[in-house]
Amino acid sequence: MIATLTAIWLCVSPAITPPDDDALALLQRVAEAYQGLDHYLDRGERVVTFTIDGDRIERFDPFRLSYSRPDRFAVQAPGSRIVSDGEQMLSVVTPAGHYELTAAPDEASVEVMAVSAVGSAVLGDPIGPPLPLVLGLLTGEEPGRTIPNGPDQLTIEDDREWQGHTVRVLRVPMLGRTNWRLFLDPESFLIVGGEAIMAAESIAELSPPGLTLDEVSVSWSAGEISTAPPAEDDEDNPFLTEPPPGMARLGPLLDPEARAREEAARLAADPRVGTPAPQFTVSLLNDEGLGEEIRAVDLEGKVVLIDFWATWCGPCLKELPEVAGLIDAYAEADRADDLRILCVSIDEGGDDAQSLAKELLTFLDRNDLKLRRPPLAEVALDANGKMARAFGVRAIPSVLLIGSDGTIRAVITGFDPEFRRKMSGQIDQLLQEIKVP
């Protein structure tokens, strides 16, 4: 998934019409401006607004970048961040409550970001702002590799007023993603903001089933940009790699499949196996967004599979089709009434859980993931991470299988290629333990 997304960002489309020489020259001038900086820090924020069923909804997400030549960088996206101080690199996934410390890379690059949890959030977001573009320009990558510059689309548009200032406007194509208008400071030639060009087909893809999104707009502002070196002893230094308090350290986030194979081999040794499953209450998704709550007590006497996942998690996108296949396999089974499958998203949505629930419905529909097959299978939203913490989830995807006696019987953390086979065997065994009236 991540490799595919990286390729989308870094490929160059073939020439079809003569290039716009003025636009290419402006792009080169922007690249020179960034490559002349030893330090860069922004306070970026994406704003998504839309109307759905007459209600106006506005969402704010941090998308921020800091860089000091040659190897210190920090990227923040919703729910995750990656920081390198030149000696060690910190990766944090906030909803899951875990972090990782590894040796820092020799140089910052788009590729380093792409294989992180932050890369999943930024590169995997079809309307994500141009953070990889800015990082690529700062690290001196060829502009045509940072911006897929289809010469028939890379154009200069009329100057405009934006946030009280006159800005130059460069329209750029993003292959496989929504195109953007970038707003350039006419003096520094730095990118100070931008707006997504929302085509009708793009809006249709974002609309939940049975609902229509209107007046959709997506913008990103770099906020205040600083080109001064950060104070080393300042608590606001973006390159601090001090682990967040209260989070657990885990093995390599940057190689989730290797971790999954290792942990799956120790499935029965997980300390949670054999312990009582915790109590929980979590909201389920319905056809319109967020619906009724379900409690642990509602599942007593059932075999319960709980899968914790998130839309920004690359390994989760590999596992979810396997979960959907498992649901299909048991949908018509004789003992299906004794089984419940609960797919719990830990995506963050601030105070607007209803809006996030609608976004999750769109995500599931767009990826053809049939995870909602009530009463057998439901999708839930754990936006504050309370349920995940109760189950001791410190990496995702994370699957826990609970027997009808209420004890945890199996745990798999990370994507396991043998997931469906292993879980089917465990489920069948647990279903046989339930006495038939």
CSV table of C-alpha atoms in Angstrom, one decimal:
chain,number,residue,atom,x,y,z
A,1,MET,CA,0.0,0.0,0.0
A,2,ILE,CA,2.7,2.5,1.1
A,3,ALA,CA,4.9,1.6,-1.9
A,4,THR,CA,2.1,2.2,-4.2
A,5,LEU,CA,1.3,5.5,-2.7
A,6,THR,CA,4.9,6.5,-2.8
A,7,ALA,CA,5.0,5.7,-6.5
A,8,ILE,CA,2.0,7.8,-7.1
A,9,TRP,CA,3.7,10.8,-5.6
A,10,LEU,CA,7.0,10.3,-7.3
A,11,CYS,CA,6.1,9.3,-10.8
A,12,VAL,CA,6.1,11.8,-13.7
A,13,SER,CA,3.4,11.7,-16.3
A,14,PRO,CA,4.3,11.6,-20.0
A,15,ALA,CA,4.3,14.8,-22.1
A,16,ILE,CA,1.1,15.2,-24.1
A,17,THR,CA,1.1,18.9,-25.0
A,18,PRO,CA,4.0,21.4,-25.0
A,19,PRO,CA,4.9,22.4,-21.4
A,20,ASP,CA,4.1,25.8,-19.9
A,21,ASP,CA,7.6,27.2,-19.8
A,22,ASP,CA,6.5,30.0,-17.4
A,23,ALA,CA,4.9,27.5,-15.0
A,24,LEU,CA,8.0,25.3,-15.1
A,25,ALA,CA,10.3,28.3,-14.5
A,26,LEU,CA,8.1,29.3,-11.5
A,27,LEU,CA,8.3,25.8,-10.1
A,28,GLN,CA,12.1,25.9,-10.5
A,29,ARG,CA,12.2,29.3,-8.6
A,30,VAL,CA,10.2,27.7,-5.8
A,31,ALA,CA,12.6,24.8,-5.6
A,32,GLU,CA,15.6,27.1,-5.4
A,33,ALA,CA,13.9,29.1,-2.6
A,34,TYR,CA,13.5,26.0,-0.5
A,35,GLN,CA,16.9,24.5,-1.3
A,36,GLY,CA,18.4,27.8,-0.1
A,37,LEU,CA,17.0,27.3,3.4
A,38,ASP,CA,18.9,25.6,6.2
A,39,HIS,CA,15.9,25.7,8.5
A,40,TYR,CA,12.1,25.6,8.0
A,41,LEU,CA,9.1,25.3,10.3
A,42,ASP,CA,5.4,25.8,9.7
A,43,ARG,CA,2.2,25.6,11.7
A,44,GLY,CA,0.2,24.0,9.0
A,45,GLU,CA,-3.5,23.2,9.3
A,46,ARG,CA,-6.0,21.6,6.8
A,47,VAL,CA,-9.6,22.8,6.9
A,48,VAL,CA,-12.3,20.7,5.3
A,49,THR,CA,-15.8,22.1,5.0
A,50,PHE,CA,-18.9,20.6,3.5
A,51,THR,CA,-22.7,20.6,3.7
A,52,ILE,CA,-24.5,17.3,4.3
A,53,ASP,CA,-28.3,17.1,4.5
A,54,GLY,CA,-28.3,20.9,5.1
A,55,ASP,CA,-25.9,20.8,8.0
A,56,ARG,CA,-22.6,22.8,7.5
A,57,ILE,CA,-19.6,20.9,8.9
A,58,GLU,CA,-16.1,22.2,9.3
A,59,ARG,CA,-13.1,20.1,10.3
A,60,PHE,CA,-9.6,21.2,11.3
A,61,ASP,CA,-6.6,18.8,11.1
A,62,PRO,CA,-2.9,19.6,11.8
A,63,PHE,CA,-0.5,18.9,8.9
A,64,ARG,CA,2.9,20.4,9.9
A,65,LEU,CA,6.5,20.2,8.8
A,66,SER,CA,9.8,21.2,10.3
A,67,TYR,CA,13.3,20.7,8.8
A,68,SER,CA,16.9,21.5,9.6
A,69,ARG,CA,19.5,20.5,7.1
A,70,PRO,CA,20.5,17.8,6.6
A,71,ASP,CA,18.9,15.2,8.8
A,72,ARG,CA,16.5,16.8,11.3
A,73,PHE,CA,12.9,16.8,10.4
A,74,ALA,CA,9.4,16.5,12.0
A,75,VAL,CA,6.1,15.8,10.3
A,76,GLN,CA,2.8,15.8,12.1
A,77,ALA,CA,-0.5,14.5,10.8
A,78,PRO,CA,-3.8,13.7,12.6
A,79,GLY,CA,-3.1,10.9,15.1
A,80,SER,CA,0.6,10.5,14.3
A,81,ARG,CA,4.0,12.2,14.0
A,82,ILE,CA,7.6,11.3,13.1
A,83,VAL,CA,10.6,13.2,14.4
A,84,SER,CA,14.3,12.8,13.7
A,85,ASP,CA,17.0,14.7,15.7
A,86,GLY,CA,19.8,13.4,13.6
A,87,GLU,CA,20.7,10.6,16.1
A,88,GLN,CA,17.4,8.9,16.7
A,89,MET,CA,13.9,8.9,15.1
A,90,LEU,CA,10.7,8.9,17.1
A,91,SER,CA,7.5,7.5,15.5
A,92,VAL,CA,4.2,8.1,17.5
A,93,VAL,CA,0.7,6.8,16.9
A,94,THR,CA,-1.4,8.7,19.4
A,95,PRO,CA,-4.8,6.8,19.3
A,96,ALA,CA,-3.0,3.4,19.8
A,97,GLY,CA,-0.9,4.9,22.6
A,98,HIS,CA,2.5,3.6,21.3
A,99,TYR,CA,5.8,4.9,20.0
A,100,GLU,CA,9.0,3.6,18.5
A,101,LEU,CA,12.6,4.9,18.7
A,102,THR,CA,15.0,3.8,16.0
A,103,ALA,CA,18.3,5.1,14.6
A,104,ALA,CA,17.9,8.3,12.5
A,105,PRO,CA,18.4,8.1,8.7
A,106,ASP,CA,21.4,9.9,7.2
A,107,GLU,CA,19.1,12.3,5.4
A,108,ALA,CA,15.5,13.4,5.5
A,109,SER,CA,13.5,12.3,2.5
A,110,VAL,CA,10.0,11.7,1.2
A,111,GLU,CA,10.7,8.0,1.2
A,112,VAL,CA,11.5,8.0,4.9
A,113,MET,CA,8.2,9.7,5.7
A,114,ALA,CA,6.3,7.3,3.3
A,115,VAL,CA,7.1,4.2,5.3
A,116,SER,CA,6.0,5.8,8.6
A,117,ALA,CA,2.6,6.0,10.2
A,118,VAL,CA,2.6,9.6,9.2
A,119,GLY,CA,3.2,8.6,5.6
A,120,SER,CA,0.0,6.5,5.8
A,121,ALA,CA,-1.9,9.5,7.0
A,122,VAL,CA,-0.5,12.0,4.5
A,123,LEU,CA,0.2,9.9,1.4
A,124,GLY,CA,-2.9,7.8,1.9
A,125,ASP,CA,-5.3,10.7,2.2
A,126,PRO,CA,-6.8,11.5,-1.2
A,127,ILE,CA,-7.2,15.2,-0.2
A,128,GLY,CA,-4.1,15.4,1.9
A,129,PRO,CA,-2.2,18.7,1.7
A,130,PRO,CA,1.2,19.1,0.0
A,131,LEU,CA,3.6,18.2,2.9
A,132,PRO,CA,5.6,15.6,0.9
A,133,LEU,CA,5.9,18.2,-1.9
A,134,VAL,CA,7.4,20.8,0.6
A,135,LEU,CA,9.7,18.1,2.2
A,136,GLY,CA,11.0,17.1,-1.2
A,137,LEU,CA,11.7,20.7,-2.2
A,138,LEU,CA,13.6,21.2,1.1
A,139,THR,CA,15.7,18.1,0.7
A,140,GLY,CA,16.7,19.0,-2.9
A,141,GLU,CA,14.8,16.4,-4.8
A,142,GLU,CA,14.2,17.2,-8.5
A,143,PRO,CA,11.0,19.3,-8.6
A,144,GLY,CA,9.5,17.1,-11.3
A,145,ARG,CA,9.8,14.1,-8.9
A,146,THR,CA,8.1,16.0,-6.0
A,147,ILE,CA,5.3,17.4,-8.2
A,148,PRO,CA,4.1,15.0,-10.9
A,149,ASN,CA,4.3,17.8,-13.4
A,150,GLY,CA,1.9,16.8,-16.2
A,151,PRO,CA,3.0,19.7,-18.6
A,152,ASP,CA,-0.5,20.0,-19.9
A,153,GLN,CA,-1.8,20.8,-16.4
A,154,LEU,CA,1.0,22.6,-14.6
A,155,THR,CA,-0.1,26.3,-15.1
A,156,ILE,CA,0.1,29.7,-13.6
A,157,GLU,CA,-3.2,31.3,-12.6
A,158,ASP,CA,-4.0,34.9,-11.8
A,159,ASP,CA,-2.7,36.4,-8.6
A,160,ARG,CA,-5.3,36.5,-5.8
A,161,GLU,CA,-5.9,37.9,-2.4
A,162,TRP,CA,-5.6,35.2,0.3
A,163,GLN,CA,-5.6,35.8,4.1
A,164,GLY,CA,-5.0,39.5,3.6
A,165,HIS,CA,-2.1,39.1,1.2
A,166,THR,CA,-1.5,38.9,-2.5
A,167,VAL,CA,-0.2,35.5,-3.6
A,168,ARG,CA,0.9,33.9,-6.8
A,169,VAL,CA,-1.0,30.8,-7.8
A,170,LEU,CA,0.5,27.7,-9.3
A,171,ARG,CA,-1.9,24.9,-10.3
A,172,VAL,CA,-0.3,21.4,-10.0
A,173,PRO,CA,-1.6,17.9,-10.9
A,174,MET,CA,-1.3,15.2,-8.2
A,175,LEU,CA,-1.5,11.9,-10.0
A,176,GLY,CA,-4.0,9.6,-8.3
A,177,ARG,CA,-5.1,12.4,-6.0
A,178,THR,CA,-7.0,15.6,-6.0
A,179,ASN,CA,-5.1,18.4,-7.8
A,180,TRP,CA,-4.1,21.5,-5.8
A,181,ARG,CA,-3.7,25.3,-6.3
A,182,LEU,CA,-0.6,26.3,-4.4
A,183,PHE,CA,-0.4,29.8,-3.1
A,184,LEU,CA,3.1,31.3,-3.3
A,185,ASP,CA,4.5,34.3,-1.4
A,186,PRO,CA,5.7,36.6,-4.2
A,187,GLU,CA,8.8,37.7,-2.3
A,188,SER,CA,10.0,34.5,-0.7
A,189,PHE,CA,8.5,32.1,-3.3
A,190,LEU,CA,7.6,29.7,-0.4
A,191,ILE,CA,4.3,27.9,-0.4
A,192,VAL,CA,2.1,29.6,2.2
A,193,GLY,CA,-1.1,27.6,1.5
A,194,GLY,CA,-3.3,26.0,-1.1
A,195,GLU,CA,-6.7,24.6,-1.9
A,196,ALA,CA,-7.8,21.3,-3.4
A,197,ILE,CA,-9.5,21.5,-6.8
A,198,MET,CA,-12.6,19.5,-6.0
A,199,ALA,CA,-14.0,18.0,-9.2
A,200,ALA,CA,-17.5,16.7,-9.2
A,201,GLU,CA,-16.3,13.1,-9.4
A,202,SER,CA,-14.0,13.6,-6.4
A,203,ILE,CA,-16.9,14.9,-4.3
A,204,ALA,CA,-19.0,11.9,-5.4
A,205,GLU,CA,-16.3,9.5,-4.2
A,206,LEU,CA,-16.3,11.2,-0.8
A,207,SER,CA,-20.1,11.2,-0.4
A,208,PRO,CA,-21.4,8.4,2.0
A,209,PRO,CA,-23.9,6.0,0.4
A,210,GLY,CA,-27.4,7.6,0.1
A,211,LEU,CA,-26.1,11.0,1.0
A,212,THR,CA,-24.9,14.0,-1.0
A,213,LEU,CA,-22.1,16.3,-0.1
A,214,ASP,CA,-22.5,19.9,-1.2
A,215,GLU,CA,-20.2,23.0,-1.1
A,216,VAL,CA,-17.1,20.9,-0.4
A,217,SER,CA,-13.9,22.8,0.1
A,218,VAL,CA,-10.4,21.7,1.3
A,219,SER,CA,-7.7,24.2,2.0
A,220,TRP,CA,-4.3,24.1,3.8
A,221,SER,CA,-2.4,27.0,5.4
A,222,ALA,CA,1.2,26.8,6.4
A,223,GLY,CA,0.5,29.3,9.2
A,224,GLU,CA,3.5,31.2,10.5
A,225,ILE,CA,6.7,30.1,8.7
A,226,SER,CA,10.0,30.4,10.5
A,227,THR,CA,13.4,29.9,8.8
A,228,ALA,CA,15.4,30.5,12.0
A,229,PRO,CA,17.1,27.6,13.8
A,230,PRO,CA,15.0,26.4,16.8
A,231,ALA,CA,16.5,26.9,20.2
A,232,GLU,CA,18.0,23.6,21.4
A,233,ASP,CA,16.7,23.9,24.9
A,234,ASP,CA,13.3,25.2,24.0
A,235,GLU,CA,10.4,22.9,25.0
A,236,ASP,CA,8.8,23.9,21.7
A,237,ASN,CA,11.8,22.6,19.7
A,238,PRO,CA,10.1,20.4,17.0
A,239,PHE,CA,13.0,18.0,16.9
A,240,LEU,CA,12.8,16.7,20.5
A,241,THR,CA,12.6,12.9,20.5
A,242,GLU,CA,11.5,12.5,24.1
A,243,PRO,CA,8.8,9.7,24.1
A,244,PRO,CA,5.3,10.9,25.1
A,245,PRO,CA,4.3,10.2,28.7
A,246,GLY,CA,2.0,7.3,29.2
A,247,MET,CA,2.7,5.6,25.9
A,248,ALA,CA,4.3,2.2,25.4
A,249,ARG,CA,7.4,1.5,23.4
A,250,LEU,CA,7.1,-1.1,20.6
A,251,GLY,CA,9.3,-2.9,18.1
A,252,PRO,CA,9.7,-1.7,14.5
A,253,LEU,CA,6.7,0.3,13.3
A,254,LEU,CA,8.6,0.7,10.1
A,255,ASP,CA,8.4,-3.0,9.4
A,256,PRO,CA,4.9,-3.9,10.6
A,257,GLU,CA,4.7,-7.2,8.6
A,258,ALA,CA,8.0,-8.5,10.2
A,259,ARG,CA,6.6,-7.6,13.6
A,260,ALA,CA,3.3,-9.3,12.8
A,261,ARG,CA,5.1,-12.6,11.9
A,262,GLU,CA,7.1,-12.5,15.1
A,263,GLU,CA,4.1,-11.7,17.3
A,264,ALA,CA,1.8,-14.2,15.6
A,265,ALA,CA,4.3,-16.9,16.4
A,266,ARG,CA,3.9,-16.0,20.1
A,267,LEU,CA,0.1,-15.8,19.8
A,268,ALA,CA,-0.6,-18.1,22.8
A,269,ALA,CA,2.1,-16.4,24.9
A,270,ASP,CA,0.5,-12.9,24.8
A,271,PRO,CA,-0.1,-12.0,28.5
A,272,ARG,CA,-3.7,-11.1,27.7
A,273,VAL,CA,-4.6,-14.6,26.7
A,274,GLY,CA,-6.5,-16.3,29.5
A,275,THR,CA,-7.5,-13.1,31.2
A,276,PRO,CA,-11.1,-11.8,31.4
A,277,ALA,CA,-12.0,-9.4,28.6
A,278,PRO,CA,-12.6,-5.8,30.0
A,279,GLN,CA,-15.9,-4.1,30.1
A,280,PHE,CA,-16.6,-1.6,27.3
A,281,THR,CA,-19.2,0.6,25.7
A,282,VAL,CA,-18.7,1.8,22.1
A,283,SER,CA,-20.9,3.4,19.4
A,284,LEU,CA,-21.8,1.5,16.3
A,285,LEU,CA,-22.1,2.9,12.8
A,286,ASN,CA,-25.4,2.8,11.0
A,287,ASP,CA,-26.4,3.7,7.5
A,288,GLU,CA,-26.3,7.4,8.3
A,289,GLY,CA,-23.3,7.7,10.6
A,290,LEU,CA,-23.1,7.1,14.3
A,291,GLY,CA,-25.8,4.9,15.8
A,292,GLU,CA,-26.6,3.0,19.0
A,293,GLU,CA,-24.0,1.9,21.5
A,294,ILE,CA,-23.0,-1.7,22.2
A,295,ARG,CA,-21.7,-3.0,25.5
A,296,ALA,CA,-19.6,-5.9,26.5
A,297,VAL,CA,-22.6,-7.3,28.4
A,298,ASP,CA,-24.6,-7.4,25.2
A,299,LEU,CA,-22.2,-10.0,23.8
A,300,GLU,CA,-22.1,-12.3,26.8
A,301,GLY,CA,-22.3,-16.0,25.9
A,302,LYS,CA,-21.0,-15.3,22.3
A,303,VAL,CA,-17.7,-15.9,20.7
A,304,VAL,CA,-16.4,-12.4,19.9
A,305,LEU,CA,-13.7,-11.2,17.5
A,306,ILE,CA,-12.6,-7.6,18.0
A,307,ASP,CA,-10.4,-6.0,15.3
A,308,PHE,CA,-8.8,-2.6,16.1
A,309,TRP,CA,-7.9,-0.6,13.0
A,310,ALA,CA,-7.6,2.9,11.5
A,311,THR,CA,-8.0,4.4,8.0
A,312,TRP,CA,-4.4,5.8,8.0
A,313,CYS,CA,-2.9,2.4,8.9
A,314,GLY,CA,-1.3,0.7,5.8
A,315,PRO,CA,-1.2,-2.8,7.4
A,316,CYS,CA,-4.8,-2.4,8.4
A,317,LEU,CA,-5.7,-2.0,4.7
A,318,LYS,CA,-4.2,-5.4,4.0
A,319,GLU,CA,-6.0,-7.0,6.9
A,320,LEU,CA,-9.5,-5.6,6.5
A,321,PRO,CA,-10.3,-7.5,3.3
A,322,GLU,CA,-9.3,-10.7,5.2
A,323,VAL,CA,-11.7,-9.7,8.0
A,324,ALA,CA,-14.4,-9.2,5.3
A,325,GLY,CA,-13.7,-12.6,3.9
A,326,LEU,CA,-14.0,-14.1,7.4
A,327,ILE,CA,-17.4,-12.4,7.8
A,328,ASP,CA,-18.5,-13.9,4.4
A,329,ALA,CA,-17.4,-17.3,5.5
A,330,TYR,CA,-19.5,-17.3,8.7
A,331,ALA,CA,-22.5,-15.4,7.4
A,332,GLU,CA,-24.3,-18.6,6.4
A,333,ALA,CA,-22.7,-20.9,9.0
A,334,ASP,CA,-24.9,-23.0,11.3
A,335,ARG,CA,-23.5,-21.5,14.4
A,336,ALA,CA,-23.3,-17.9,13.1
A,337,ASP,CA,-25.7,-16.7,15.8
A,338,ASP,CA,-23.1,-17.6,18.4
A,339,LEU,CA,-20.4,-15.4,16.8
A,340,ARG,CA,-20.0,-11.6,16.7
A,341,ILE,CA,-17.3,-9.7,14.8
A,342,LEU,CA,-16.7,-6.1,15.9
A,343,CYS,CA,-14.4,-3.9,13.7
A,344,VAL,CA,-13.4,-1.0,15.9
A,345,SER,CA,-11.9,2.1,14.3
A,346,ILE,CA,-9.6,4.2,16.4
A,347,ASP,CA,-9.6,7.2,14.0
A,348,GLU,CA,-9.6,10.6,15.7
A,349,GLY,CA,-12.3,13.1,14.9
A,350,GLY,CA,-12.1,15.8,17.6
A,351,ASP,CA,-15.5,16.7,18.9
A,352,ASP,CA,-17.3,15.8,15.7
A,353,ALA,CA,-17.8,12.1,16.0
A,354,GLN,CA,-20.8,12.1,13.7
A,355,SER,CA,-18.9,13.6,10.9
A,356,LEU,CA,-16.0,11.1,11.4
A,357,ALA,CA,-18.5,8.3,11.3
A,358,LYS,CA,-19.8,9.5,7.9
A,359,GLU,CA,-16.2,9.6,6.7
A,360,LEU,CA,-15.7,6.0,7.8
A,361,LEU,CA,-18.8,4.9,5.9
A,362,THR,CA,-17.3,6.6,2.8
A,363,PHE,CA,-14.0,4.9,3.4
A,364,LEU,CA,-15.6,1.5,3.7
A,365,ASP,CA,-17.7,2.0,0.6
A,366,ARG,CA,-14.9,3.4,-1.5
A,367,ASN,CA,-12.7,0.4,-0.6
A,368,ASP,CA,-15.6,-2.1,-1.0
A,369,LEU,CA,-15.1,-3.3,2.5
A,370,LYS,CA,-18.3,-5.1,3.6
A,371,LEU,CA,-17.7,-5.2,7.3
A,372,ARG,CA,-21.2,-4.3,8.4
A,373,ARG,CA,-23.4,-7.5,8.3
A,374,PRO,CA,-25.6,-7.1,11.4
A,375,PRO,CA,-26.1,-8.9,13.7
A,376,LEU,CA,-23.0,-11.0,12.8
A,377,ALA,CA,-20.6,-8.1,12.1
A,378,GLU,CA,-20.6,-4.4,13.1
A,379,VAL,CA,-18.3,-1.5,12.7
A,380,ALA,CA,-17.7,0.7,15.8
A,381,LEU,CA,-15.9,4.0,16.4
A,382,ASP,CA,-13.5,4.4,19.4
A,383,ALA,CA,-12.4,8.0,18.6
A,384,ASN,CA,-11.1,8.7,22.1
A,385,GLY,CA,-9.2,5.4,22.2
A,386,LYS,CA,-10.9,4.4,25.5
A,387,MET,CA,-11.8,0.9,24.4
A,388,ALA,CA,-8.4,0.3,22.8
A,389,ARG,CA,-6.6,1.3,26.0
A,390,ALA,CA,-8.9,-1.0,28.0
A,391,PHE,CA,-7.8,-4.0,25.8
A,392,GLY,CA,-4.2,-3.0,26.0
A,393,VAL,CA,-3.9,-2.3,22.3
A,394,ARG,CA,-0.5,-0.8,21.5
A,395,ALA,CA,-0.2,-1.5,17.8
A,396,ILE,CA,-2.7,-1.9,15.0
A,397,PRO,CA,-4.2,-3.9,13.4
A,398,SER,CA,-4.8,-5.8,16.6
A,399,VAL,CA,-7.3,-8.7,16.8
A,400,LEU,CA,-8.5,-10.3,20.0
A,401,LEU,CA,-10.7,-13.4,20.1
A,402,ILE,CA,-12.9,-13.8,23.2
A,403,GLY,CA,-14.5,-17.1,24.1
A,404,SER,CA,-18.1,-17.5,25.3
A,405,ASP,CA,-16.8,-17.6,28.9
A,406,GLY,CA,-15.6,-14.0,28.5
A,407,THR,CA,-11.9,-14.7,28.5
A,408,ILE,CA,-9.4,-13.6,25.8
A,409,ARG,CA,-8.4,-16.8,23.9
A,410,ALA,CA,-6.2,-15.5,21.1
A,411,VAL,CA,-4.4,-12.2,20.1
A,412,ILE,CA,-2.8,-11.3,16.8
A,413,THR,CA,-1.0,-7.9,16.4
A,414,GLY,CA,0.0,-6.5,13.0
A,415,PHE,CA,-0.9,-7.9,9.6
A,416,ASP,CA,-0.5,-11.7,9.5
A,417,PRO,CA,-0.8,-13.3,6.0
A,418,GLU,CA,-2.3,-16.3,7.7
A,419,PHE,CA,-4.9,-14.3,9.6
A,420,ARG,CA,-8.0,-15.9,8.2
A,421,ARG,CA,-6.8,-19.5,8.5
A,422,LYS,CA,-5.6,-19.0,12.1
A,423,MET,CA,-8.8,-17.1,13.2
A,424,SER,CA,-11.1,-19.6,11.5
A,425,GLY,CA,-9.5,-22.5,13.4
A,426,GLN,CA,-9.7,-20.7,16.7
A,427,ILE,CA,-13.3,-19.6,16.1
A,428,ASP,CA,-14.4,-23.1,15.1
A,429,GLN,CA,-12.9,-24.5,18.3
A,430,LEU,CA,-14.6,-21.9,20.5
A,431,LEU,CA,-18.0,-22.4,18.8
A,432,GLN,CA,-17.8,-26.1,19.5
A,433,GLU,CA,-17.3,-25.3,23.2
A,434,ILE,CA,-20.7,-23.7,23.3
A,435,LYS,CA,-23.4,-26.2,24.4
A,436,VAL,CA,-26.2,-26.5,21.9
A,437,PRO,CA,-29.6,-26.3,23.7
